[in-house]
Amino acid sequence: MTRNPASKETARKPNMREAILAAAEELFATNGFNAVSVRDIAQAAGANPGSVTYHFKTKDGLLLEIYRRHCGPMNLRRSELLAAAKRVRDLQDRLEAVVRAYVVPAFTSGSDLAGGGARFTRLRAVMSAEGNEVARKIIAQTFDDTSHAFIDAIHESLPHVPRTDIVWRSHFLLGALYYSLVTPDRVSRLSRGEADGSDAASAIEQLVQATVAAFQAPALDQAAPARRRPVVSSKT
Amino acid sequence: MTRNPASKETARKPNMREAILAAAEELFATNGFNAVSVRDIAQAAGANPGSVTYHFKTKDGLLLEIYRRHCGPMNLRRSELLAAAKRVRDLQDRLEAVVRAYVVPAFTSGSDLAGGGARFTRLRAVMSAEGNEVARKIIAQTFDDTSHAFIDAIHESLPHVPRTDIVWRSHFLLGALYYSLVTPDRVSRLSRGEADGSDAASAIEQLVQATVAAFQAPALDQAAPARRRPVVSSKT
DNA sequence: TGATCTTTTGTACGATAGTACAAATCACAT
DNA sequence: ATGTGATTTGTACTATCGTACAAAAGATCA
């Protein structure tokens, strides 16, 4: 115990390490990995540049630690919510519950980490866009299981839709989710102020509603190869 | 005329300038703005670093020129397709045509620019994620009109859905669109090889189908504040 | 208190960034 | 052929990057 030897619980020491992690997470999530220097992070955390090296060895190591911090809790939370959702009897309600179990943890705090859900999800979105290698590896090996679990759960609610379609649509869901966290101001702007893109509750409800409908769309595979060739051709 | 003095029209000279633009577009779109150096671009284009400075003055100027190259043609194409879509009589068909008019130009070539639609859209996605200032400005002032036009057109096909919901759903559409271009391999992976995320035709059909259904979802505004509180609460 | 371990600081090094600019080269009209 | 303007090259400058490392400071316990 550093400061409070009396209390038994490992009370939070206001650690530099934590401050650096938080600052890095914020900066990476808003500006990307390469646009942010170790010195930027140190300054934002009120630390010395050398301190970053001491705690995380390299800049990549810092990013890796951010991921380690969040992936576990977030996946755990999703598993719990998914398990609960799968117990819903009504098929329509279950689909919505499953989608919600996927979406909610991405927007809200993952257990003890203060309000970090949205920030970390945004970070993932940005790293994904930048093609960051460190992130790509850890994401594939951490989230693919969860993604499969969700895809399977959704597929159970929609047996008549081919799995391929479910995959595409869940991919769209993740894209929509990411983009909502990356550019919330665009929603406010395009709605002329009538909607607040930064409001997590609205985003969640809108996203769940829209996504459930998307999942319920008829399969497009062989069933209806194209119910009619559209007005729009590929070449003018 | 460099090679063919007989022809009057300022025929395309296979310019270094074009090669630099193409290389920069490709590199920015896959690695982000900050991860790519002017020297990287020059090398990929088979040019000298100084040549980039000569043609575009700064790295920002190069990015700006890329946007200038694409924004005009792409918006024009979208306007044409939108105009055609709005002439569709059947309301359901019209909605699909409008969505298609929005999606198709993003995936396919914009007029003469070789296969640049998808690449440029991916570039926009990445710049958006990185919060790039140059891109942010030019995008807001170039695409917001188009976006409003599409939102209005969709709203006309779905008068009972509040405009706010349309905005959210079109935002989700753009996010899904972006993400499909940024991480197509994820689709292939999650579908265990059954789908090809890089196949533009599949992506378009899947996206259109899913999005039309999403737009047609019931309004969630006051009509049904929440048809039942879901199984999933925000806090465990 | 003094010894020991952890953390923070300060500074420095080599690599690479964006950009500037003079010299070399090229295209082409005269 | 030659002069002229456009382009390309080569190189250099300064700033900043990630990282290393020794010294200072702080914490812990005999």
mmCIF file of N, CA and C in Angstrom, chain A residues 142-194:
data_model
loop_
_atom_site.group_PDB
_atom_site.id
_atom_site.type_symbol
_atom_site.label_atom_id
_atom_site.label_comp_id
_atom_site.label_asym_id
_atom_site.label_seq_id
_atom_site.Cartn_x
_atom_site.Cartn_y
_atom_site.Cartn_z
ATOM 1 N N THR A 142 -8.878 -12.109 -30.396
ATOM 2 C CA THR A 142 -9.662 -11.859 -29.197
ATOM 3 C C THR A 142 -11.158 -11.759 -29.490
ATOM 4 N N PHE A 143 -11.491 -11.164 -30.640
ATOM 5 C CA PHE A 143 -12.891 -10.868 -30.877
ATOM 6 C C PHE A 143 -13.569 -11.822 -31.851
ATOM 7 N N ASP A 144 -12.786 -12.588 -32.570
ATOM 8 C CA ASP A 144 -13.415 -13.449 -33.555
ATOM 9 C C ASP A 144 -14.305 -14.500 -32.903
ATOM 10 N N ASP A 145 -13.869 -15.041 -31.770
ATOM 11 C CA ASP A 145 -14.707 -16.008 -31.063
ATOM 12 C C ASP A 145 -16.041 -15.384 -30.677
ATOM 13 N N THR A 146 -15.943 -14.203 -30.069
ATOM 14 C CA THR A 146 -17.156 -13.503 -29.677
ATOM 15 C C THR A 146 -18.047 -13.228 -30.886
ATOM 16 N N SER A 147 -17.425 -12.777 -31.956
ATOM 17 C CA SER A 147 -18.209 -12.469 -33.160
ATOM 18 C C SER A 147 -18.932 -13.714 -33.655
ATOM 19 N N HIS A 148 -18.224 -14.821 -33.679
ATOM 20 C CA HIS A 148 -18.857 -16.069 -34.110
ATOM 21 C C HIS A 148 -20.026 -16.441 -33.204
ATOM 22 N N ALA A 149 -19.821 -16.253 -31.917
ATOM 23 C CA ALA A 149 -20.897 -16.577 -30.976
ATOM 24 C C ALA A 149 -22.144 -15.740 -31.262
ATOM 25 N N PHE A 150 -21.926 -14.483 -31.551
ATOM 26 C CA PHE A 150 -23.067 -13.610 -31.844
ATOM 27 C C PHE A 150 -23.720 -13.983 -33.170
ATOM 28 N N ILE A 151 -22.872 -14.257 -34.145
ATOM 29 C CA ILE A 151 -23.412 -14.633 -35.451
ATOM 30 C C ILE A 151 -24.264 -15.897 -35.321
ATOM 31 N N ASP A 152 -23.747 -16.859 -34.569
ATOM 32 C CA ASP A 152 -24.504 -18.092 -34.373
ATOM 33 C C ASP A 152 -25.826 -17.820 -33.660
ATOM 34 N N ALA A 153 -25.766 -16.983 -32.634
ATOM 35 C CA ALA A 153 -26.987 -16.676 -31.881
ATOM 36 C C ALA A 153 -28.019 -16.005 -32.766
ATOM 37 N N ILE A 154 -27.549 -15.105 -33.598
ATOM 38 C CA ILE A 154 -28.475 -14.422 -34.507
ATOM 39 C C ILE A 154 -29.034 -15.405 -35.521
ATOM 40 N N HIS A 155 -28.159 -16.258 -35.987
ATOM 41 C CA HIS A 155 -28.593 -17.243 -36.973
ATOM 42 C C HIS A 155 -29.677 -18.148 -36.408
ATOM 43 N N GLU A 156 -29.580 -18.458 -35.125
ATOM 44 C CA GLU A 156 -30.613 -19.296 -34.501
ATOM 45 C C GLU A 156 -31.965 -18.612 -34.483
ATOM 46 N N SER A 157 -31.933 -17.302 -34.363
ATOM 47 C CA SER A 157 -33.200 -16.558 -34.380
ATOM 48 C C SER A 157 -33.733 -16.391 -35.792
ATOM 49 N N LEU A 158 -32.872 -16.568 -36.757
ATOM 50 C CA LEU A 158 -33.267 -16.360 -38.155
ATOM 51 C C LEU A 158 -32.792 -17.530 -39.008
ATOM 52 N N PRO A 159 -33.394 -18.696 -38.784
ATOM 53 C CA PRO A 159 -32.881 -19.915 -39.430
ATOM 54 C C PRO A 159 -32.996 -19.876 -40.952
ATOM 55 N N HIS A 160 -33.932 -19.091 -41.445
ATOM 56 C CA HIS A 160 -34.147 -19.081 -42.889
ATOM 57 C C HIS A 160 -33.165 -18.176 -43.625
ATOM 58 N N VAL A 161 -32.398 -17.378 -42.876
ATOM 59 C CA VAL A 161 -31.409 -16.508 -43.519
ATOM 60 C C VAL A 161 -30.058 -17.216 -43.541
ATOM 61 N N PRO A 162 -29.429 -17.296 -44.697
ATOM 62 C CA PRO A 162 -28.137 -17.982 -44.780
ATOM 63 C C PRO A 162 -27.100 -17.328 -43.884
ATOM 64 N N ARG A 163 -26.202 -18.142 -43.392
ATOM 65 C CA ARG A 163 -25.179 -17.621 -42.487
ATOM 66 C C ARG A 163 -24.350 -16.524 -43.144
ATOM 67 N N THR A 164 -24.107 -16.694 -44.415
ATOM 68 C CA THR A 164 -23.333 -15.681 -45.138
ATOM 69 C C THR A 164 -23.967 -14.294 -45.018
ATOM 70 N N ASP A 165 -25.259 -14.259 -45.179
ATOM 71 C CA ASP A 165 -25.959 -12.973 -45.065
ATOM 72 C C ASP A 165 -25.844 -12.411 -43.653
ATOM 73 N N ILE A 166 -25.938 -13.302 -42.687
ATOM 74 C CA ILE A 166 -25.805 -12.861 -41.290
ATOM 75 C C ILE A 166 -24.430 -12.253 -41.066
ATOM 76 N N VAL A 167 -23.430 -12.889 -41.632
ATOM 77 C CA VAL A 167 -22.070 -12.360 -41.485
ATOM 78 C C VAL A 167 -21.982 -10.960 -42.077
ATOM 79 N N TRP A 168 -22.452 -10.800 -43.297
ATOM 80 C CA TRP A 168 -22.430 -9.475 -43.922
ATOM 81 C C TRP A 168 -23.147 -8.450 -43.036
ATOM 82 N N ARG A 169 -24.301 -8.815 -42.587
ATOM 83 C CA ARG A 169 -25.105 -7.841 -41.839
ATOM 84 C C ARG A 169 -24.492 -7.519 -40.484
ATOM 85 N N SER A 170 -23.867 -8.507 -39.876
ATOM 86 C CA SER A 170 -23.206 -8.204 -38.602
ATOM 87 C C SER A 170 -21.962 -7.354 -38.847
ATOM 88 N N HIS A 171 -21.382 -7.544 -40.015
ATOM 89 C CA HIS A 171 -20.258 -6.688 -40.408
ATOM 90 C C HIS A 171 -20.735 -5.246 -40.572
ATOM 91 N N PHE A 172 -21.864 -5.087 -41.195
ATOM 92 C CA PHE A 172 -22.434 -3.745 -41.352
ATOM 93 C C PHE A 172 -22.735 -3.144 -39.986
ATOM 94 N N LEU A 173 -23.233 -3.979 -39.106
ATOM 95 C CA LEU A 173 -23.519 -3.502 -37.747
ATOM 96 C C LEU A 173 -22.263 -2.934 -37.102
ATOM 97 N N LEU A 174 -21.176 -3.669 -37.200
ATOM 98 C CA LEU A 174 -19.938 -3.195 -36.572
ATOM 99 C C LEU A 174 -19.454 -1.905 -37.229
ATOM 100 N N GLY A 175 -19.585 -1.840 -38.549
ATOM 101 C CA GLY A 175 -19.196 -0.624 -39.248
ATOM 102 C C GLY A 175 -20.020 0.564 -38.802
ATOM 103 N N ALA A 176 -21.309 0.378 -38.695
ATOM 104 C CA ALA A 176 -22.201 1.448 -38.262
ATOM 105 C C ALA A 176 -21.861 1.876 -36.836
ATOM 106 N N LEU A 177 -21.606 0.880 -36.018
ATOM 107 C CA LEU A 177 -21.227 1.121 -34.623
ATOM 108 C C LEU A 177 -19.952 1.952 -34.555
ATOM 109 N N TYR A 178 -18.946 1.516 -35.256
ATOM 110 C CA TYR A 178 -17.676 2.245 -35.285
ATOM 111 C C TYR A 178 -17.881 3.680 -35.743
ATOM 112 N N TYR A 179 -18.573 3.818 -36.853
ATOM 113 C CA TYR A 179 -18.701 5.141 -37.452
ATOM 114 C C TYR A 179 -19.478 6.088 -36.543
ATOM 115 N N SER A 180 -20.442 5.533 -35.812
ATOM 116 C CA SER A 180 -21.202 6.370 -34.894
ATOM 117 C C SER A 180 -20.309 6.944 -33.804
ATOM 118 N N LEU A 181 -19.301 6.186 -33.443
ATOM 119 C CA LEU A 181 -18.396 6.665 -32.395
ATOM 120 C C LEU A 181 -17.294 7.551 -32.962
ATOM 121 N N VAL A 182 -17.013 7.387 -34.241
ATOM 122 C CA VAL A 182 -15.924 8.157 -34.845
ATOM 123 C C VAL A 182 -16.397 9.558 -35.229
ATOM 124 N N THR A 183 -17.579 9.643 -35.776
ATOM 125 C CA THR A 183 -18.064 10.923 -36.278
ATOM 126 C C THR A 183 -19.467 11.251 -35.790
ATOM 127 N N PRO A 184 -19.661 11.322 -34.494
ATOM 128 C CA PRO A 184 -21.013 11.596 -33.998
ATOM 129 C C PRO A 184 -21.536 12.967 -34.440
ATOM 130 N N ASP A 185 -20.648 13.898 -34.634
ATOM 131 C CA ASP A 185 -21.068 15.252 -35.009
ATOM 132 C C ASP A 185 -21.785 15.279 -36.357
ATOM 133 N N ARG A 186 -21.477 14.308 -37.204
ATOM 134 C CA ARG A 186 -22.127 14.287 -38.511
ATOM 135 C C ARG A 186 -23.633 14.074 -38.358
ATOM 136 N N VAL A 187 -24.023 13.265 -37.401
ATOM 137 C CA VAL A 187 -25.443 13.039 -37.157
ATOM 138 C C VAL A 187 -26.111 14.341 -36.724
ATOM 139 N N SER A 188 -25.460 15.029 -35.823
ATOM 140 C CA SER A 188 -26.028 16.300 -35.366
ATOM 141 C C SER A 188 -26.161 17.278 -36.528
ATOM 142 N N ARG A 189 -25.140 17.307 -37.352
ATOM 143 C CA ARG A 189 -25.122 18.271 -38.460
ATOM 144 C C ARG A 189 -26.213 17.950 -39.473
ATOM 145 N N LEU A 190 -26.275 16.685 -39.904
ATOM 146 C CA LEU A 190 -27.230 16.322 -40.942
ATOM 147 C C LEU A 190 -28.673 16.376 -40.457
ATOM 148 N N SER A 191 -28.863 16.199 -39.162
ATOM 149 C CA SER A 191 -30.228 16.287 -38.629
ATOM 150 C C SER A 191 -30.568 17.723 -38.284
ATOM 151 N N ARG A 192 -29.661 18.617 -38.601
ATOM 152 C CA ARG A 192 -29.834 20.051 -38.324
ATOM 153 C C ARG A 192 -30.115 20.298 -36.841
ATOM 154 N N GLY A 193 -29.401 19.578 -36.020
ATOM 155 C CA GLY A 193 -29.499 19.796 -34.582
ATOM 156 C C GLY A 193 -30.630 19.040 -33.897
ATOM 157 N N GLU A 194 -31.440 18.343 -34.688
ATOM 158 C CA GLU A 194 -32.570 17.643 -34.069
ATOM 159 C C GLU A 194 -32.134 16.388 -33.333
#
